[in-house]
Amino acid sequence: MASLDLSQLSRSFGGTPAVDRVSFSVPSGAFLALLGPSGCGKTTLLRLVAGLERPDGGTIRIGGRMMAGPGVFVPPEARGLGMVFQSYALWPHMTVAGNVRFGLRVQRLPRAEQEARAAEALRMVGLERMGARLPHQLSGGQRQRVALARSLALRPSLILLDEPLANLDAHLREQMLAEFRRIHAASGTSFVLVTHDQDEALAVASHVGVMNAGRLEQLAAPQVLWQRPATPMVARFVGGGRTVPVKVLGAKDGACAIRIRDRVLTVPGLAPAGAGWLCLRPHDLLPDPAGALGAHVLDSRFRGGAHVVTGLLDGAEDGGEIELVLHRAPRRGEFLRLGLRGGWVLPREALATPLPRPDGHAICTKPSPDCQRTALGSGCIDFCCAA
Ligand SMILES: Nc1ncnc2c1ncn2[C@@H]1O[C@H](COP(=O)(O)OP(=O)(O)O)[C@@H](O)[C@H]1O
Ligand SMILES: [Mg+2]
């Protein structure tokens, strides 16, 4: 296993940045998921780590060793990595065991060692009895596991997976995710999984990075990403969040006083006085005749013993559709008053310097292996220690 450290990593194609000054550190043994809309630079980032692309600038360290940087470029085969891509090409004429042994044969390992390692890798992915089969005699999920075993047999310190589940149906994806989690724990290898499916990322990863237009918006534990998004993009992208423009009156002890219409509410957040965003998830809102927020009913259906209402959140950016549960049937177009039982406040503009942490500690300068650093504006705030 190995840690992965990127600093100011950049790669452009024809003058357009595909990966734009990305910096992060994840500890050895991490399961990092990279998430973001199509075209945001996930594959390019993975190819840079693999050594299949050369950076225009910045550095890549794997297990502390410089792999790419000024005057340094370690070729892919010398980086000690495993790679599993969406199209996991197996040799169709070779048995499963033959496919898994292939890389070991190329490395000219003794035959007995090749067989022992292939057997171990197949055991790890739960295919120990399938070694004699040909790829076409396996299901899609089993073939994907052979591709993973082929990587594991090389005993890489880091495995890179680029949308490995994209070709599988929903049920299989779920199963394979559980498998990935198990294999990650059993092998101790660090994983970097690229996906555009956030449920996938949040379910399995120890760390999740959200990318947008080549930039890393935030890298944090799944729960932190959900509860304390660092940017409005993350707030909207993760978990169907909504953002409402608000006026922040002041901040104290990790909470902000915000004005919505004629009301002043106190909501957790990190924003100075001025223009802000109130970031909301569906479960942060509940029907409340005295509530400060409101939504117009677009549609409602009876499900699970209650009325599931789709509403248009008053004042929200980005469409602002939300789902609510009501115990009566609402009229279409009705205005529902909503109360707040959660939420998170961010500054409207990215801050030039990050705010001090709520507990008064300085900005994180020495990330420990347990530390989930969160980019906010241009700086880093060490949220995990604040919790
Ligand atoms: N070899 C290439 N030549 C030119 N443009 C590329 C190349 N690879 C990627 N890009 C561009 O870089 C951006 C990021 O692509 P990619 O890393 O594949 O995104 P993702 O994997 O997040 O969908 C896209 O705009 C894509 O068109
Ligand atoms: Mg991609």
mmCIF file of N, CA and C in Angstrom, residues 188-298:
data_model
loop_
_atom_site.group_PDB
_atom_site.id
_atom_site.type_symbol
_atom_site.label_atom_id
_atom_site.label_comp_id
_atom_site.label_asym_id
_atom_site.label_seq_id
_atom_site.Cartn_x
_atom_site.Cartn_y
_atom_site.Cartn_z
ATOM 1 N N GLY A 188 -5.309 -4.678 1.615
ATOM 2 C CA GLY A 188 -4.558 -3.565 2.205
ATOM 3 C C GLY A 188 -4.018 -2.607 1.161
ATOM 4 N N THR A 189 -4.308 -2.853 -0.123
ATOM 5 C CA THR A 189 -3.838 -1.980 -1.200
ATOM 6 C C THR A 189 -4.649 -0.683 -1.203
ATOM 7 N N SER A 190 -3.998 0.421 -1.512
ATOM 8 C CA SER A 190 -4.736 1.675 -1.667
ATOM 9 C C SER A 190 -5.510 1.638 -2.990
ATOM 10 N N PHE A 191 -6.735 2.144 -2.983
ATOM 11 C CA PHE A 191 -7.564 2.162 -4.192
ATOM 12 C C PHE A 191 -7.864 3.614 -4.589
ATOM 13 N N VAL A 192 -7.838 3.875 -5.881
ATOM 14 C CA VAL A 192 -8.404 5.130 -6.393
ATOM 15 C C VAL A 192 -9.461 4.742 -7.415
ATOM 16 N N LEU A 193 -10.714 5.027 -7.106
ATOM 17 C CA LEU A 193 -11.840 4.636 -7.955
ATOM 18 C C LEU A 193 -12.436 5.881 -8.579
ATOM 19 N N VAL A 194 -12.432 5.927 -9.896
ATOM 20 C CA VAL A 194 -13.064 7.045 -10.591
ATOM 21 C C VAL A 194 -14.483 6.646 -10.959
ATOM 22 N N THR A 195 -15.418 7.512 -10.672
ATOM 23 C CA THR A 195 -16.809 7.185 -10.975
ATOM 24 C C THR A 195 -17.599 8.467 -11.195
ATOM 25 N N HIS A 196 -18.693 8.390 -11.946
ATOM 26 C CA HIS A 196 -19.571 9.554 -11.990
ATOM 27 C C HIS A 196 -20.819 9.290 -11.150
ATOM 28 N N ASP A 197 -20.810 8.130 -10.464
ATOM 29 C CA ASP A 197 -21.968 7.746 -9.663
ATOM 30 C C ASP A 197 -21.671 8.029 -8.194
ATOM 31 N N GLN A 198 -22.350 9.039 -7.641
ATOM 32 C CA GLN A 198 -21.977 9.454 -6.289
ATOM 33 C C GLN A 198 -22.410 8.473 -5.223
ATOM 34 N N ASP A 199 -23.496 7.729 -5.450
ATOM 35 C CA ASP A 199 -23.877 6.731 -4.442
ATOM 36 C C ASP A 199 -22.759 5.713 -4.302
ATOM 37 N N GLU A 200 -22.209 5.340 -5.469
ATOM 38 C CA GLU A 200 -21.090 4.414 -5.532
ATOM 39 C C GLU A 200 -19.923 4.960 -4.691
ATOM 40 N N ALA A 201 -19.581 6.212 -4.936
ATOM 41 C CA ALA A 201 -18.415 6.813 -4.283
ATOM 42 C C ALA A 201 -18.626 6.918 -2.774
ATOM 43 N N LEU A 202 -19.793 7.407 -2.378
ATOM 44 C CA LEU A 202 -20.027 7.654 -0.958
ATOM 45 C C LEU A 202 -20.145 6.345 -0.186
ATOM 46 N N ALA A 203 -20.586 5.283 -0.895
ATOM 47 C CA ALA A 203 -20.816 4.010 -0.211
ATOM 48 C C ALA A 203 -19.507 3.311 0.159
ATOM 49 N N VAL A 204 -18.509 3.409 -0.688
ATOM 50 C CA VAL A 204 -17.328 2.567 -0.461
ATOM 51 C C VAL A 204 -16.082 3.315 -0.010
ATOM 52 N N ALA A 205 -16.012 4.601 -0.259
ATOM 53 C CA ALA A 205 -14.727 5.274 -0.124
ATOM 54 C C ALA A 205 -14.451 5.739 1.305
ATOM 55 N N SER A 206 -13.167 5.793 1.647
ATOM 56 C CA SER A 206 -12.774 6.446 2.905
ATOM 57 C C SER A 206 -12.609 7.943 2.656
ATOM 58 N N HIS A 207 -12.230 8.302 1.423
ATOM 59 C CA HIS A 207 -12.045 9.694 1.029
ATOM 60 C C HIS A 207 -12.763 9.901 -0.298
ATOM 61 N N VAL A 208 -13.433 11.026 -0.453
ATOM 62 C CA VAL A 208 -14.080 11.327 -1.736
ATOM 63 C C VAL A 208 -13.593 12.692 -2.211
ATOM 64 N N GLY A 209 -13.125 12.733 -3.451
ATOM 65 C CA GLY A 209 -12.735 14.000 -4.061
ATOM 66 C C GLY A 209 -13.779 14.382 -5.093
ATOM 67 N N VAL A 210 -14.233 15.621 -5.047
ATOM 68 C CA VAL A 210 -15.195 16.093 -6.050
ATOM 69 C C VAL A 210 -14.477 17.046 -6.987
ATOM 70 N N MET A 211 -14.521 16.724 -8.280
ATOM 71 C CA MET A 211 -13.874 17.571 -9.281
ATOM 72 C C MET A 211 -14.909 18.304 -10.104
ATOM 73 N N ASN A 212 -14.508 19.476 -10.593
ATOM 74 C CA ASN A 212 -15.378 20.279 -11.450
ATOM 75 C C ASN A 212 -14.479 21.103 -12.357
ATOM 76 N N ALA A 213 -14.652 20.942 -13.665
ATOM 77 C CA ALA A 213 -13.871 21.715 -14.645
ATOM 78 C C ALA A 213 -12.368 21.691 -14.329
ATOM 79 N N GLY A 214 -11.859 20.493 -14.031
ATOM 80 C CA GLY A 214 -10.415 20.339 -13.832
ATOM 81 C C GLY A 214 -9.916 20.648 -12.441
ATOM 82 N N ARG A 215 -10.762 21.339 -11.645
ATOM 83 C CA ARG A 215 -10.341 21.704 -10.284
ATOM 84 C C ARG A 215 -10.882 20.700 -9.271
ATOM 85 N N LEU A 216 -10.135 20.532 -8.187
ATOM 86 C CA LEU A 216 -10.643 19.750 -7.069
ATOM 87 C C LEU A 216 -11.419 20.697 -6.166
ATOM 88 N N GLU A 217 -12.719 20.464 -6.043
ATOM 89 C CA GLU A 217 -13.542 21.355 -5.222
ATOM 90 C C GLU A 217 -13.382 21.025 -3.746
ATOM 91 N N GLN A 218 -13.323 19.723 -3.451
ATOM 92 C CA GLN A 218 -13.210 19.306 -2.050
ATOM 93 C C GLN A 218 -12.753 17.865 -1.998
ATOM 94 N N LEU A 219 -11.956 17.550 -0.994
ATOM 95 C CA LEU A 219 -11.619 16.155 -0.737
ATOM 96 C C LEU A 219 -11.817 15.918 0.752
ATOM 97 N N ALA A 220 -12.688 14.985 1.078
ATOM 98 C CA ALA A 220 -13.043 14.787 2.483
ATOM 99 C C ALA A 220 -13.658 13.412 2.660
ATOM 100 N N ALA A 221 -13.894 13.030 3.916
ATOM 101 C CA ALA A 221 -14.632 11.798 4.200
ATOM 102 C C ALA A 221 -16.061 11.970 3.681
ATOM 103 N N PRO A 222 -16.734 10.865 3.263
ATOM 104 C CA PRO A 222 -18.069 10.992 2.688
ATOM 105 C C PRO A 222 -19.026 11.807 3.553
ATOM 106 N N GLN A 223 -18.992 11.555 4.851
ATOM 107 C CA GLN A 223 -19.906 12.241 5.762
ATOM 108 C C GLN A 223 -19.637 13.757 5.801
ATOM 109 N N VAL A 224 -18.367 14.119 5.755
ATOM 110 C CA VAL A 224 -17.992 15.540 5.789
ATOM 111 C C VAL A 224 -18.469 16.228 4.512
ATOM 112 N N LEU A 225 -18.275 15.527 3.396
ATOM 113 C CA LEU A 225 -18.679 16.062 2.098
ATOM 114 C C LEU A 225 -20.178 16.350 2.090
ATOM 115 N N TRP A 226 -20.914 15.456 2.702
ATOM 116 C CA TRP A 226 -22.363 15.554 2.747
ATOM 117 C C TRP A 226 -22.806 16.664 3.684
ATOM 118 N N GLN A 227 -22.199 16.687 4.863
ATOM 119 C CA GLN A 227 -22.684 17.620 5.901
ATOM 120 C C GLN A 227 -22.081 19.007 5.782
ATOM 121 N N ARG A 228 -20.829 19.078 5.301
ATOM 122 C CA ARG A 228 -20.153 20.373 5.295
ATOM 123 C C ARG A 228 -19.483 20.625 3.955
ATOM 124 N N PRO A 229 -20.276 20.748 2.896
ATOM 125 C CA PRO A 229 -19.682 20.994 1.575
ATOM 126 C C PRO A 229 -18.837 22.269 1.609
ATOM 127 N N ALA A 230 -17.703 22.230 0.919
ATOM 128 C CA ALA A 230 -16.800 23.385 0.943
ATOM 129 C C ALA A 230 -17.173 24.432 -0.089
ATOM 130 N N THR A 231 -17.900 24.020 -1.130
ATOM 131 C CA THR A 231 -18.258 24.971 -2.179
ATOM 132 C C THR A 231 -19.724 24.750 -2.586
ATOM 133 N N PRO A 232 -20.342 25.771 -3.175
ATOM 134 C CA PRO A 232 -21.733 25.591 -3.631
ATOM 135 C C PRO A 232 -21.863 24.451 -4.631
ATOM 136 N N MET A 233 -20.830 24.246 -5.472
ATOM 137 C CA MET A 233 -20.901 23.147 -6.444
ATOM 138 C C MET A 233 -21.050 21.804 -5.726
ATOM 139 N N VAL A 234 -20.240 21.595 -4.675
ATOM 140 C CA VAL A 234 -20.318 20.333 -3.927
ATOM 141 C C VAL A 234 -21.686 20.231 -3.248
ATOM 142 N N ALA A 235 -22.159 21.340 -2.707
ATOM 143 C CA ALA A 235 -23.465 21.339 -2.031
ATOM 144 C C ALA A 235 -24.576 20.926 -2.987
ATOM 145 N N ARG A 236 -24.492 21.359 -4.237
ATOM 146 C CA ARG A 236 -25.552 21.033 -5.215
ATOM 147 C C ARG A 236 -25.350 19.643 -5.795
ATOM 148 N N PHE A 237 -24.078 19.268 -5.989
ATOM 149 C CA PHE A 237 -23.785 18.020 -6.699
ATOM 150 C C PHE A 237 -24.044 16.789 -5.836
ATOM 151 N N VAL A 238 -23.686 16.891 -4.563
ATOM 152 C CA VAL A 238 -23.790 15.715 -3.687
ATOM 153 C C VAL A 238 -25.174 15.656 -3.051
ATOM 154 N N GLY A 239 -25.846 14.550 -3.220
ATOM 155 C CA GLY A 239 -27.102 14.299 -2.509
ATOM 156 C C GLY A 239 -28.252 15.196 -2.890
ATOM 157 N N GLY A 240 -28.271 15.693 -4.130
ATOM 158 C CA GLY A 240 -29.407 16.510 -4.585
ATOM 159 C C GLY A 240 -29.593 17.753 -3.731
ATOM 160 N N GLY A 241 -28.501 18.410 -3.364
ATOM 161 C CA GLY A 241 -28.589 19.583 -2.498
ATOM 162 C C GLY A 241 -29.110 20.811 -3.237
ATOM 163 N N ARG A 242 -29.628 21.759 -2.500
ATOM 164 C CA ARG A 242 -30.123 23.025 -3.051
ATOM 165 C C ARG A 242 -29.423 24.171 -2.348
ATOM 166 N N THR A 243 -29.244 25.272 -3.058
ATOM 167 C CA THR A 243 -28.607 26.440 -2.447
ATOM 168 C C THR A 243 -29.527 27.647 -2.581
ATOM 169 N N VAL A 244 -29.718 28.321 -1.476
ATOM 170 C CA VAL A 244 -30.579 29.505 -1.438
ATOM 171 C C VAL A 244 -29.706 30.702 -1.078
ATOM 172 N N PRO A 245 -29.751 31.777 -1.885
ATOM 173 C CA PRO A 245 -28.966 32.956 -1.518
ATOM 174 C C PRO A 245 -29.522 33.588 -0.241
ATOM 175 N N VAL A 246 -28.637 33.876 0.703
ATOM 176 C CA VAL A 246 -29.068 34.490 1.966
ATOM 177 C C VAL A 246 -28.090 35.595 2.348
ATOM 178 N N LYS A 247 -28.505 36.409 3.306
ATOM 179 C CA LYS A 247 -27.611 37.419 3.862
ATOM 180 C C LYS A 247 -27.101 36.883 5.195
ATOM 181 N N VAL A 248 -25.764 36.828 5.314
ATOM 182 C CA VAL A 248 -25.166 36.377 6.575
ATOM 183 C C VAL A 248 -24.922 37.617 7.434
ATOM 184 N N LEU A 249 -25.455 37.588 8.654
ATOM 185 C CA LEU A 249 -25.325 38.748 9.541
ATOM 186 C C LEU A 249 -24.056 38.655 10.380
ATOM 187 N N GLY A 250 -23.638 37.419 10.667
ATOM 188 C CA GLY A 250 -22.435 37.249 11.472
ATOM 189 C C GLY A 250 -22.211 35.771 11.729
ATOM 190 N N ALA A 251 -21.009 35.415 12.195
ATOM 191 C CA ALA A 251 -20.682 34.014 12.452
ATOM 192 C C ALA A 251 -20.003 33.895 13.808
ATOM 193 N N LYS A 252 -20.317 32.815 14.511
ATOM 194 C CA LYS A 252 -19.712 32.596 15.821
ATOM 195 C C LYS A 252 -19.793 31.109 16.139
ATOM 196 N N ASP A 253 -18.710 30.542 16.651
ATOM 197 C CA ASP A 253 -18.700 29.154 17.119
ATOM 198 C C ASP A 253 -19.231 28.172 16.073
ATOM 199 N N GLY A 254 -18.830 28.338 14.833
ATOM 200 C CA GLY A 254 -19.227 27.386 13.801
ATOM 201 C C GLY A 254 -20.671 27.515 13.357
ATOM 202 N N ALA A 255 -21.332 28.600 13.711
ATOM 203 C CA ALA A 255 -22.710 28.813 13.254
ATOM 204 C C ALA A 255 -22.839 30.231 12.709
ATOM 205 N N CYS A 256 -23.770 30.411 11.792
ATOM 206 C CA CYS A 256 -23.973 31.727 11.181
ATOM 207 C C CYS A 256 -25.393 32.205 11.476
ATOM 208 N N ALA A 257 -25.520 33.496 11.729
ATOM 209 C CA ALA A 257 -26.848 34.110 11.797
ATOM 210 C C ALA A 257 -27.180 34.558 10.380
ATOM 211 N N ILE A 258 -28.289 34.050 9.829
ATOM 212 C CA ILE A 258 -28.652 34.422 8.456
ATOM 213 C C ILE A 258 -30.043 35.051 8.448
ATOM 214 N N ARG A 259 -30.242 35.946 7.485
ATOM 215 C CA ARG A 259 -31.567 36.536 7.329
ATOM 216 C C ARG A 259 -32.217 35.924 6.099
ATOM 217 N N ILE A 260 -33.416 35.351 6.316
ATOM 218 C CA ILE A 260 -34.239 34.903 5.189
ATOM 219 C C ILE A 260 -35.562 35.650 5.300
ATOM 220 N N ARG A 261 -35.901 36.408 4.288
ATOM 221 C CA ARG A 261 -37.041 37.332 4.338
ATOM 222 C C ARG A 261 -36.917 38.167 5.608
ATOM 223 N N ASP A 262 -37.940 38.095 6.486
ATOM 224 C CA ASP A 262 -37.891 38.963 7.663
ATOM 225 C C ASP A 262 -37.402 38.202 8.899
ATOM 226 N N ARG A 263 -36.825 36.997 8.665
ATOM 227 C CA ARG A 263 -36.480 36.169 9.821
ATOM 228 C C ARG A 263 -34.975 36.036 9.973
ATOM 229 N N VAL A 264 -34.521 35.900 11.210
ATOM 230 C CA VAL A 264 -33.102 35.622 11.457
ATOM 231 C C VAL A 264 -33.003 34.224 12.060
ATOM 232 N N LEU A 265 -32.193 33.362 11.391
ATOM 233 C CA LEU A 265 -32.032 31.984 11.857
ATOM 234 C C LEU A 265 -30.555 31.732 12.138
ATOM 235 N N THR A 266 -30.279 30.794 13.040
ATOM 236 C CA THR A 266 -28.895 30.386 13.291
ATOM 237 C C THR A 266 -28.687 29.001 12.703
ATOM 238 N N VAL A 267 -27.720 28.894 11.791
ATOM 239 C CA VAL A 267 -27.496 27.652 11.049
ATOM 240 C C VAL A 267 -25.995 27.360 11.069
ATOM 241 N N PRO A 268 -25.592 26.072 11.205
ATOM 242 C CA PRO A 268 -24.166 25.749 11.159
ATOM 243 C C PRO A 268 -23.542 26.241 9.856
ATOM 244 N N GLY A 269 -22.301 26.679 9.917
ATOM 245 C CA GLY A 269 -21.655 27.119 8.682
ATOM 246 C C GLY A 269 -20.398 27.905 8.938
ATOM 247 N N LEU A 270 -19.763 28.273 7.849
ATOM 248 C CA LEU A 270 -18.484 28.974 7.901
ATOM 249 C C LEU A 270 -18.514 30.113 6.890
ATOM 250 N N ALA A 271 -19.174 31.180 7.219
ATOM 251 C CA ALA A 271 -19.210 32.313 6.296
ATOM 252 C C ALA A 271 -19.150 33.607 7.090
ATOM 253 N N PRO A 272 -18.383 34.583 6.614
ATOM 254 C CA PRO A 272 -18.352 35.868 7.293
ATOM 255 C C PRO A 272 -19.624 36.667 6.943
ATOM 256 N N ALA A 273 -19.823 37.769 7.622
ATOM 257 C CA ALA A 273 -20.974 38.619 7.325
ATOM 258 C C ALA A 273 -20.905 39.047 5.859
ATOM 259 N N GLY A 274 -22.051 39.034 5.202
ATOM 260 C CA GLY A 274 -22.097 39.399 3.780
ATOM 261 C C GLY A 274 -22.988 38.421 3.039
ATOM 262 N N ALA A 275 -22.775 38.340 1.740
ATOM 263 C CA ALA A 275 -23.611 37.458 0.922
ATOM 264 C C ALA A 275 -23.204 36.000 1.149
ATOM 265 N N GLY A 276 -24.189 35.122 1.288
ATOM 266 C CA GLY A 276 -23.895 33.709 1.527
ATOM 267 C C GLY A 276 -24.864 32.796 0.800
ATOM 268 N N TRP A 277 -24.578 31.519 0.918
ATOM 269 C CA TRP A 277 -25.490 30.478 0.431
ATOM 270 C C TRP A 277 -25.981 29.671 1.624
ATOM 271 N N LEU A 278 -27.267 29.375 1.662
ATOM 272 C CA LEU A 278 -27.776 28.363 2.586
ATOM 273 C C LEU A 278 -27.882 27.071 1.784
ATOM 274 N N CYS A 279 -27.091 26.055 2.175
ATOM 275 C CA CYS A 279 -27.084 24.773 1.456
ATOM 276 C C CYS A 279 -28.024 23.811 2.177
ATOM 277 N N LEU A 280 -28.935 23.225 1.411
ATOM 278 C CA LEU A 280 -29.965 22.376 2.014
ATOM 279 C C LEU A 280 -30.016 21.012 1.349
ATOM 280 N N ARG A 281 -30.267 19.985 2.154
ATOM 281 C CA ARG A 281 -30.583 18.653 1.643
ATOM 282 C C ARG A 281 -32.064 18.412 1.913
ATOM 283 N N PRO A 282 -32.665 17.470 1.190
ATOM 284 C CA PRO A 282 -34.098 17.228 1.407
ATOM 285 C C PRO A 282 -34.451 17.033 2.886
ATOM 286 N N HIS A 283 -33.611 16.299 3.647
ATOM 287 C CA HIS A 283 -33.986 16.007 5.032
ATOM 288 C C HIS A 283 -33.805 17.214 5.964
ATOM 289 N N ASP A 284 -33.246 18.326 5.453
ATOM 290 C CA ASP A 284 -33.102 19.520 6.291
ATOM 291 C C ASP A 284 -34.407 20.311 6.403
ATOM 292 N N LEU A 285 -35.383 19.953 5.564
ATOM 293 C CA LEU A 285 -36.632 20.725 5.506
ATOM 294 C C LEU A 285 -37.800 19.905 6.026
ATOM 295 N N LEU A 286 -38.709 20.548 6.738
ATOM 296 C CA LEU A 286 -39.933 19.860 7.151
ATOM 297 C C LEU A 286 -41.094 20.849 7.138
ATOM 298 N N PRO A 287 -42.302 20.332 6.879
ATOM 299 C CA PRO A 287 -43.452 21.238 6.838
ATOM 300 C C PRO A 287 -43.635 21.907 8.200
ATOM 301 N N ASP A 288 -43.830 23.222 8.188
ATOM 302 C CA ASP A 288 -43.971 23.979 9.434
ATOM 303 C C ASP A 288 -44.679 25.291 9.083
ATOM 304 N N PRO A 289 -45.920 25.429 9.544
ATOM 305 C CA PRO A 289 -46.706 26.623 9.173
ATOM 306 C C PRO A 289 -46.023 27.916 9.567
ATOM 307 N N ALA A 290 -45.096 27.854 10.556
ATOM 308 C CA ALA A 290 -44.414 29.073 10.993
ATOM 309 C C ALA A 290 -43.008 29.167 10.399
ATOM 310 N N GLY A 291 -42.686 28.279 9.444
ATOM 311 C CA GLY A 291 -41.317 28.213 8.913
ATOM 312 C C GLY A 291 -40.943 29.422 8.074
ATOM 313 N N ALA A 292 -39.635 29.658 7.958
ATOM 314 C CA ALA A 292 -39.127 30.827 7.223
ATOM 315 C C ALA A 292 -39.026 30.558 5.726
ATOM 316 N N LEU A 293 -38.974 29.276 5.339
ATOM 317 C CA LEU A 293 -38.822 28.937 3.927
ATOM 318 C C LEU A 293 -40.151 28.465 3.358
ATOM 319 N N GLY A 294 -40.189 28.326 2.049
ATOM 320 C CA GLY A 294 -41.423 27.871 1.433
ATOM 321 C C GLY A 294 -41.185 27.205 0.099
ATOM 322 N N ALA A 295 -42.161 26.423 -0.345
ATOM 323 C CA ALA A 295 -42.059 25.769 -1.648
ATOM 324 C C ALA A 295 -43.440 25.684 -2.288
ATOM 325 N N HIS A 296 -43.472 25.818 -3.616
ATOM 326 C CA HIS A 296 -44.714 25.640 -4.366
ATOM 327 C C HIS A 296 -44.833 24.179 -4.784
ATOM 328 N N VAL A 297 -45.988 23.575 -4.541
ATOM 329 C CA VAL A 297 -46.186 22.162 -4.874
ATOM 330 C C VAL A 297 -46.298 21.992 -6.387
ATOM 331 N N LEU A 298 -45.440 21.148 -6.928
ATOM 332 C CA LEU A 298 -45.483 20.855 -8.361
ATOM 333 C C LEU A 298 -46.278 19.584 -8.609
#
